[in-house]
């Protein structure tokens, strides 16, 4: 009900459209993340996605984390009665296409045709190496100190590795068997970051969680 009200709040009258909730579970193999969810269709086109995350970085979510995403361009197409997102008004007298279409074509050409395969393989290896190095700062075994791990920079390098993989995949430079191996490498990094960050927060006593006493005092 809240979601339908949110559509009304931005000017989309739900009663004038065919609004459907279609089961669509979400998964990101490279990040070891998945969740149960639904797409929201407006007149047959997906405009939103509900996801209740069960795992992130290979760790169980406790509690389950909810996410609601809005496809702003698609919703805007309905509000402006545009047949294409490129026809939407960006500003008075200026269309979305005039601002973004050329850049989208250039990036598509780069990603599918021009990206340097050798350089992106090297970029992947470097990002993977840096992420592992930053995660290893805390040591091993019983002597491991989670507060020495640089989890945030390590996560940045996980994202860079994932991006390099996506470009290589778009270029057709990775075979089916090799693709599964690369996904496993990124997922392993993501799991390492998730475990390191969780260990840090635990060592700090989960400072953002309110204690029962604090809640009672309020």
PDB file of C-alpha atoms in Angstrom:
ATOM      1  CA  UNK A   1       0.000   0.000   0.000  1.00  0.00           C
ATOM      2  CA  UNK A   2       2.831   2.407   0.851  1.00  0.00           C
ATOM      3  CA  UNK A   3       4.491   1.682  -2.470  1.00  0.00           C
ATOM      4  CA  UNK A   4       1.302   2.387  -4.442  1.00  0.00           C
ATOM      5  CA  UNK A   5       0.900   5.598  -2.445  1.00  0.00           C
ATOM      6  CA  UNK A   6       4.468   6.557  -3.382  1.00  0.00           C
ATOM      7  CA  UNK A   7       3.510   6.274  -7.064  1.00  0.00           C
ATOM      8  CA  UNK A   8       0.579   8.589  -6.449  1.00  0.00           C
ATOM      9  CA  UNK A   9       2.852  11.022  -4.595  1.00  0.00           C
ATOM     10  CA  UNK A  10       4.986  11.528  -7.714  1.00  0.00           C
ATOM     11  CA  UNK A  11       1.982  11.918  -9.993  1.00  0.00           C
ATOM     12  CA  UNK A  12       1.347   8.368 -11.246  1.00  0.00           C
ATOM     13  CA  UNK A  13      -2.258   7.360 -10.606  1.00  0.00           C
ATOM     14  CA  UNK A  14      -2.162   3.636  -9.919  1.00  0.00           C
ATOM     15  CA  UNK A  15      -5.867   3.221 -10.669  1.00  0.00           C
ATOM     16  CA  UNK A  16      -5.240   4.354 -14.260  1.00  0.00           C
ATOM     17  CA  UNK A  17      -2.538   1.736 -14.888  1.00  0.00           C
ATOM     18  CA  UNK A  18      -2.109  -2.026 -14.777  1.00  0.00           C
ATOM     19  CA  UNK A  19       0.095  -2.425 -11.674  1.00  0.00           C
ATOM     20  CA  UNK A  20       1.407  -5.936 -11.095  1.00  0.00           C
ATOM     21  CA  UNK A  21       3.774  -7.513  -8.567  1.00  0.00           C
ATOM     22  CA  UNK A  22       5.715 -10.280 -10.310  1.00  0.00           C
ATOM     23  CA  UNK A  23       7.907 -12.695  -8.345  1.00  0.00           C
ATOM     24  CA  UNK A  24      11.548 -12.146  -9.293  1.00  0.00           C
ATOM     25  CA  UNK A  25      14.303 -13.209  -6.910  1.00  0.00           C
ATOM     26  CA  UNK A  26      17.566 -11.248  -7.226  1.00  0.00           C
ATOM     27  CA  UNK A  27      21.125 -12.543  -7.218  1.00  0.00           C
ATOM     28  CA  UNK A  28      24.618 -11.140  -7.721  1.00  0.00           C
ATOM     29  CA  UNK A  29      26.988 -14.130  -8.033  1.00  0.00           C
ATOM     30  CA  UNK A  30      30.093 -11.925  -7.976  1.00  0.00           C
ATOM     31  CA  UNK A  31      29.110 -10.365  -4.637  1.00  0.00           C
ATOM     32  CA  UNK A  32      27.753 -13.533  -3.055  1.00  0.00           C
ATOM     33  CA  UNK A  33      24.466 -11.714  -2.545  1.00  0.00           C
ATOM     34  CA  UNK A  34      20.910 -12.850  -3.143  1.00  0.00           C
ATOM     35  CA  UNK A  35      17.407 -12.161  -1.991  1.00  0.00           C
ATOM     36  CA  UNK A  36      13.747 -12.931  -2.446  1.00  0.00           C
ATOM     37  CA  UNK A  37      11.820 -10.303  -4.318  1.00  0.00           C
ATOM     38  CA  UNK A  38       9.300  -8.994  -6.778  1.00  0.00           C
ATOM     39  CA  UNK A  39       9.328  -6.756  -9.806  1.00  0.00           C
ATOM     40  CA  UNK A  40       6.660  -4.082 -10.058  1.00  0.00           C
ATOM     41  CA  UNK A  41       5.224  -3.768 -13.548  1.00  0.00           C
ATOM     42  CA  UNK A  42       3.406  -0.682 -14.727  1.00  0.00           C
ATOM     43  CA  UNK A  43       1.460  -1.469 -17.913  1.00  0.00           C
ATOM     44  CA  UNK A  44       3.824  -4.361 -18.619  1.00  0.00           C
ATOM     45  CA  UNK A  45       7.097  -2.519 -17.980  1.00  0.00           C
ATOM     46  CA  UNK A  46       9.235  -2.999 -14.874  1.00  0.00           C
ATOM     47  CA  UNK A  47       9.486   0.222 -12.870  1.00  0.00           C
ATOM     48  CA  UNK A  48      10.559  -1.030  -9.430  1.00  0.00           C
ATOM     49  CA  UNK A  49      12.097  -3.982  -7.609  1.00  0.00           C
ATOM     50  CA  UNK A  50      11.515  -5.224  -4.069  1.00  0.00           C
ATOM     51  CA  UNK A  51      14.311  -7.368  -2.640  1.00  0.00           C
ATOM     52  CA  UNK A  52      14.589  -8.957   0.804  1.00  0.00           C
ATOM     53  CA  UNK A  53      18.283  -9.822   1.054  1.00  0.00           C
ATOM     54  CA  UNK A  54      19.084 -13.207   2.561  1.00  0.00           C
ATOM     55  CA  UNK A  55      22.856 -13.070   2.080  1.00  0.00           C
ATOM     56  CA  UNK A  56      25.448 -10.388   1.339  1.00  0.00           C
ATOM     57  CA  UNK A  57      29.073 -11.315   0.789  1.00  0.00           C
ATOM     58  CA  UNK A  58      28.159 -14.909   1.557  1.00  0.00           C
ATOM     59  CA  UNK A  59      27.010 -13.979   5.085  1.00  0.00           C
ATOM     60  CA  UNK A  60      23.441 -14.488   6.269  1.00  0.00           C
ATOM     61  CA  UNK A  61      21.563 -11.228   6.845  1.00  0.00           C
ATOM     62  CA  UNK A  62      20.346 -10.956  10.447  1.00  0.00           C
ATOM     63  CA  UNK A  63      17.845  -9.423  10.247  1.00  0.00           C
ATOM     64  CA  UNK A  64      16.817  -9.746   6.604  1.00  0.00           C
ATOM     65  CA  UNK A  65      17.522  -6.446   4.842  1.00  0.00           C
ATOM     66  CA  UNK A  66      14.919  -4.877   2.564  1.00  0.00           C
ATOM     67  CA  UNK A  67      15.600  -2.826  -0.552  1.00  0.00           C
ATOM     68  CA  UNK A  68      13.190  -0.968  -2.812  1.00  0.00           C
ATOM     69  CA  UNK A  69      14.510   0.486  -6.065  1.00  0.00           C
ATOM     70  CA  UNK A  70      12.702   2.802  -8.457  1.00  0.00           C
ATOM     71  CA  UNK A  71      13.406   2.946 -12.202  1.00  0.00           C
ATOM     72  CA  UNK A  72      13.323   6.738 -12.359  1.00  0.00           C
ATOM     73  CA  UNK A  73      13.728   7.063 -16.130  1.00  0.00           C
ATOM     74  CA  UNK A  74      10.920   4.589 -16.807  1.00  0.00           C
ATOM     75  CA  UNK A  75       8.593   6.250 -14.308  1.00  0.00           C
ATOM     76  CA  UNK A  76       9.452   9.626 -15.811  1.00  0.00           C
ATOM     77  CA  UNK A  77       8.480   8.289 -19.250  1.00  0.00           C
ATOM     78  CA  UNK A  78       4.974   7.628 -17.915  1.00  0.00           C
ATOM     79  CA  UNK A  79       4.742  11.031 -16.261  1.00  0.00           C
ATOM     80  CA  UNK A  80       5.799  12.780 -19.476  1.00  0.00           C
ATOM     81  CA  UNK A  81       3.956  10.382 -21.811  1.00  0.00           C
ATOM     82  CA  UNK A  82       7.198   9.757 -23.713  1.00  0.00           C
ATOM     83  CA  UNK A  83       7.690   6.754 -26.015  1.00  0.00           C
ATOM     84  CA  UNK A  84      11.459   6.688 -25.419  1.00  0.00           C
ATOM     85  CA  UNK A  85      13.642   7.806 -22.547  1.00  0.00           C
ATOM     86  CA  UNK A  86      15.592   9.884 -25.065  1.00  0.00           C
ATOM     87  CA  UNK A  87      12.425  11.920 -25.695  1.00  0.00           C
ATOM     88  CA  UNK A  88      11.997  12.865 -22.034  1.00  0.00           C
ATOM     89  CA  UNK A  89      12.459  16.499 -21.088  1.00  0.00           C
ATOM     90  CA  UNK A  90      15.732  17.065 -19.225  1.00  0.00           C
ATOM     91  CA  UNK A  91      14.999  20.776 -18.942  1.00  0.00           C
ATOM     92  CA  UNK A  92      12.735  23.151 -20.867  1.00  0.00           C
ATOM     93  CA  UNK A  93      13.597  22.699 -24.541  1.00  0.00           C
ATOM     94  CA  UNK A  94      16.285  20.054 -23.887  1.00  0.00           C
ATOM     95  CA  UNK A  95      15.723  16.301 -24.108  1.00  0.00           C
ATOM     96  CA  UNK A  96      17.342  13.470 -22.180  1.00  0.00           C
ATOM     97  CA  UNK A  97      18.734  12.198 -25.467  1.00  0.00           C
ATOM     98  CA  UNK A  98      20.484  15.480 -26.216  1.00  0.00           C
ATOM     99  CA  UNK A  99      22.302  15.221 -22.884  1.00  0.00           C
ATOM    100  CA  UNK A 100      23.016  11.487 -22.586  1.00  0.00           C
ATOM    101  CA  UNK A 101      22.618   9.628 -25.886  1.00  0.00           C
ATOM    102  CA  UNK A 102      26.010  10.423 -27.381  1.00  0.00           C
ATOM    103  CA  UNK A 103      27.865   9.480 -24.195  1.00  0.00           C
ATOM    104  CA  UNK A 104      25.904   6.232 -23.951  1.00  0.00           C
ATOM    105  CA  UNK A 105      26.842   5.351 -27.534  1.00  0.00           C
ATOM    106  CA  UNK A 106      30.501   6.132 -26.846  1.00  0.00           C
ATOM    107  CA  UNK A 107      30.628   4.008 -23.690  1.00  0.00           C
ATOM    108  CA  UNK A 108      28.789   1.154 -25.394  1.00  0.00           C
ATOM    109  CA  UNK A 109      31.263   1.269 -28.277  1.00  0.00           C
ATOM    110  CA  UNK A 110      34.159   1.279 -25.823  1.00  0.00           C
ATOM    111  CA  UNK A 111      32.856  -1.552 -23.645  1.00  0.00           C
ATOM    112  CA  UNK A 112      31.844  -3.836 -26.509  1.00  0.00           C
ATOM    113  CA  UNK A 113      34.479  -3.006 -29.121  1.00  0.00           C
ATOM    114  CA  UNK A 114      37.396  -0.867 -27.958  1.00  0.00           C
ATOM    115  CA  UNK A 115      38.269  -1.737 -24.345  1.00  0.00           C
ATOM    116  CA  UNK A 116      41.878  -2.918 -24.054  1.00  0.00           C
ATOM    117  CA  UNK A 117      41.535  -6.583 -23.106  1.00  0.00           C
ATOM    118  CA  UNK A 118      45.125  -6.986 -21.920  1.00  0.00           C
ATOM    119  CA  UNK A 119      44.907  -3.858 -19.759  1.00  0.00           C
ATOM    120  CA  UNK A 120      41.641  -4.986 -18.169  1.00  0.00           C
ATOM    121  CA  UNK A 121      43.032  -8.428 -17.345  1.00  0.00           C
ATOM    122  CA  UNK A 122      45.952  -6.634 -15.680  1.00  0.00           C
ATOM    123  CA  UNK A 123      43.551  -4.268 -13.893  1.00  0.00           C
ATOM    124  CA  UNK A 124      41.596  -7.236 -12.568  1.00  0.00           C
ATOM    125  CA  UNK A 125      44.732  -8.931 -11.261  1.00  0.00           C
ATOM    126  CA  UNK A 126      45.943  -5.709  -9.623  1.00  0.00           C
ATOM    127  CA  UNK A 127      42.600  -5.020  -7.939  1.00  0.00           C
ATOM    128  CA  UNK A 128      42.442  -8.604  -6.679  1.00  0.00           C
ATOM    129  CA  UNK A 129      45.996  -8.417  -5.352  1.00  0.00           C
ATOM    130  CA  UNK A 130      45.377  -5.126  -3.538  1.00  0.00           C
ATOM    131  CA  UNK A 131      42.140  -6.344  -1.980  1.00  0.00           C
ATOM    132  CA  UNK A 132      43.864  -9.466  -0.671  1.00  0.00           C
ATOM    133  CA  UNK A 133      46.792  -7.437   0.666  1.00  0.00           C
ATOM    134  CA  UNK A 134      44.530  -5.026   2.547  1.00  0.00           C
ATOM    135  CA  UNK A 135      42.489  -7.885   3.999  1.00  0.00           C
ATOM    136  CA  UNK A 136      45.667  -9.660   5.134  1.00  0.00           C
ATOM    137  CA  UNK A 137      46.833  -6.718   7.275  1.00  0.00           C
ATOM    138  CA  UNK A 138      45.079  -8.122  10.313  1.00  0.00           C
ATOM    139  CA  UNK A 139      47.175 -11.270  10.421  1.00  0.00           C
ATOM    140  CA  UNK A 140      46.028 -14.893  10.602  1.00  0.00           C
ATOM    141  CA  UNK A 141      44.420 -17.256  13.072  1.00  0.00           C
ATOM    142  CA  UNK A 142      44.055 -16.437  16.759  1.00  0.00           C
ATOM    143  CA  UNK A 143      46.401 -13.459  16.488  1.00  0.00           C
ATOM    144  CA  UNK A 144      44.299 -11.788  13.795  1.00  0.00           C
ATOM    145  CA  UNK A 145      43.405  -8.183  14.668  1.00  0.00           C
ATOM    146  CA  UNK A 146      40.320  -7.090  12.691  1.00  0.00           C
ATOM    147  CA  UNK A 147      40.985  -3.419  13.466  1.00  0.00           C
ATOM    148  CA  UNK A 148      44.159  -3.509  11.357  1.00  0.00           C
ATOM    149  CA  UNK A 149      42.273  -4.624   8.253  1.00  0.00           C
ATOM    150  CA  UNK A 150      41.480  -1.864   5.738  1.00  0.00           C
ATOM    151  CA  UNK A 151      38.036  -3.150   4.807  1.00  0.00           C
ATOM    152  CA  UNK A 152      36.732  -0.002   3.094  1.00  0.00           C
ATOM    153  CA  UNK A 153      39.633   0.354   0.607  1.00  0.00           C
ATOM    154  CA  UNK A 154      39.543  -3.419   0.079  1.00  0.00           C
ATOM    155  CA  UNK A 155      35.875  -3.137  -0.889  1.00  0.00           C
ATOM    156  CA  UNK A 156      36.780  -0.428  -3.406  1.00  0.00           C
ATOM    157  CA  UNK A 157      39.199  -2.830  -5.053  1.00  0.00           C
ATOM    158  CA  UNK A 158      36.531  -5.540  -5.091  1.00  0.00           C
ATOM    159  CA  UNK A 159      34.327  -3.115  -7.045  1.00  0.00           C
ATOM    160  CA  UNK A 160      37.204  -2.366  -9.416  1.00  0.00           C
ATOM    161  CA  UNK A 161      37.789  -6.079  -9.974  1.00  0.00           C
ATOM    162  CA  UNK A 162      34.078  -6.587 -10.645  1.00  0.00           C
ATOM    163  CA  UNK A 163      34.095  -3.697 -13.133  1.00  0.00           C
ATOM    164  CA  UNK A 164      37.132  -5.077 -14.970  1.00  0.00           C
ATOM    165  CA  UNK A 165      35.407  -8.461 -15.150  1.00  0.00           C
ATOM    166  CA  UNK A 166      32.226  -6.890 -16.553  1.00  0.00           C
ATOM    167  CA  UNK A 167      34.181  -5.083 -19.278  1.00  0.00           C
ATOM    168  CA  UNK A 168      36.069  -8.254 -20.201  1.00  0.00           C
ATOM    169  CA  UNK A 169      32.770 -10.135 -20.278  1.00  0.00           C
ATOM    170  CA  UNK A 170      31.239  -7.485 -22.558  1.00  0.00           C
ATOM    171  CA  UNK A 171      34.252  -7.736 -24.872  1.00  0.00           C
ATOM    172  CA  UNK A 172      33.751 -11.490 -25.139  1.00  0.00           C
ATOM    173  CA  UNK A 173      37.253 -12.060 -23.773  1.00  0.00           C
ATOM    174  CA  UNK A 174      36.207 -14.609 -21.137  1.00  0.00           C
ATOM    175  CA  UNK A 175      35.038 -18.120 -22.024  1.00  0.00           C
ATOM    176  CA  UNK A 176      32.251 -20.007 -20.244  1.00  0.00           C
ATOM    177  CA  UNK A 177      34.546 -22.045 -17.983  1.00  0.00           C
ATOM    178  CA  UNK A 178      36.862 -19.111 -17.319  1.00  0.00           C
ATOM    179  CA  UNK A 179      33.853 -16.899 -16.562  1.00  0.00           C
ATOM    180  CA  UNK A 180      32.805 -19.130 -13.673  1.00  0.00           C
ATOM    181  CA  UNK A 181      36.353 -18.990 -12.321  1.00  0.00           C
ATOM    182  CA  UNK A 182      36.454 -15.173 -12.461  1.00  0.00           C
ATOM    183  CA  UNK A 183      33.078 -14.927 -10.735  1.00  0.00           C
ATOM    184  CA  UNK A 184      34.428 -17.187  -7.999  1.00  0.00           C
ATOM    185  CA  UNK A 185      37.488 -14.967  -7.566  1.00  0.00           C
ATOM    186  CA  UNK A 186      35.390 -11.816  -7.132  1.00  0.00           C
ATOM    187  CA  UNK A 187      32.946 -13.604  -4.837  1.00  0.00           C
ATOM    188  CA  UNK A 188      35.846 -14.770  -2.673  1.00  0.00           C
ATOM    189  CA  UNK A 189      37.050 -11.184  -2.320  1.00  0.00           C
ATOM    190  CA  UNK A 190      33.553  -9.936  -1.491  1.00  0.00           C
ATOM    191  CA  UNK A 191      33.189 -12.614   1.176  1.00  0.00           C
ATOM    192  CA  UNK A 192      36.557 -11.632   2.640  1.00  0.00           C
ATOM    193  CA  UNK A 193      35.502  -7.985   2.881  1.00  0.00           C
ATOM    194  CA  UNK A 194      32.133  -8.867   4.417  1.00  0.00           C
ATOM    195  CA  UNK A 195      33.778 -11.063   7.044  1.00  0.00           C
ATOM    196  CA  UNK A 196      36.419  -8.430   7.814  1.00  0.00           C
ATOM    197  CA  UNK A 197      33.861  -5.640   8.181  1.00  0.00           C
ATOM    198  CA  UNK A 198      31.639  -7.792  10.385  1.00  0.00           C
ATOM    199  CA  UNK A 199      34.632  -8.685  12.575  1.00  0.00           C
ATOM    200  CA  UNK A 200      35.499  -4.988  12.909  1.00  0.00           C
ATOM    201  CA  UNK A 201      31.992  -4.003  13.955  1.00  0.00           C
ATOM    202  CA  UNK A 202      31.848  -6.912  16.398  1.00  0.00           C
ATOM    203  CA  UNK A 203      35.184  -5.897  17.932  1.00  0.00           C
ATOM    204  CA  UNK A 204      33.767  -2.389  18.387  1.00  0.00           C
ATOM    205  CA  UNK A 205      30.648  -3.754  20.068  1.00  0.00           C
ATOM    206  CA  UNK A 206      28.384  -2.928  17.114  1.00  0.00           C
ATOM    207  CA  UNK A 207      28.304   0.777  18.095  1.00  0.00           C
ATOM    208  CA  UNK A 208      25.328   1.710  15.912  1.00  0.00           C
ATOM    209  CA  UNK A 209      23.019  -0.837  17.548  1.00  0.00           C
ATOM    210  CA  UNK A 210      20.891   0.538  20.351  1.00  0.00           C
ATOM    211  CA  UNK A 211      20.965  -1.450  23.579  1.00  0.00           C
ATOM    212  CA  UNK A 212      17.745  -2.467  25.316  1.00  0.00           C
ATOM    213  CA  UNK A 213      18.580  -0.008  28.093  1.00  0.00           C
ATOM    214  CA  UNK A 214      18.996   2.850  25.638  1.00  0.00           C
ATOM    215  CA  UNK A 215      15.705   2.027  23.926  1.00  0.00           C
ATOM    216  CA  UNK A 216      13.930   1.820  27.291  1.00  0.00           C
ATOM    217  CA  UNK A 217      15.367   5.193  28.317  1.00  0.00           C
ATOM    218  CA  UNK A 218      13.829   6.796  25.245  1.00  0.00           C
TER     219      UNK A 218
END
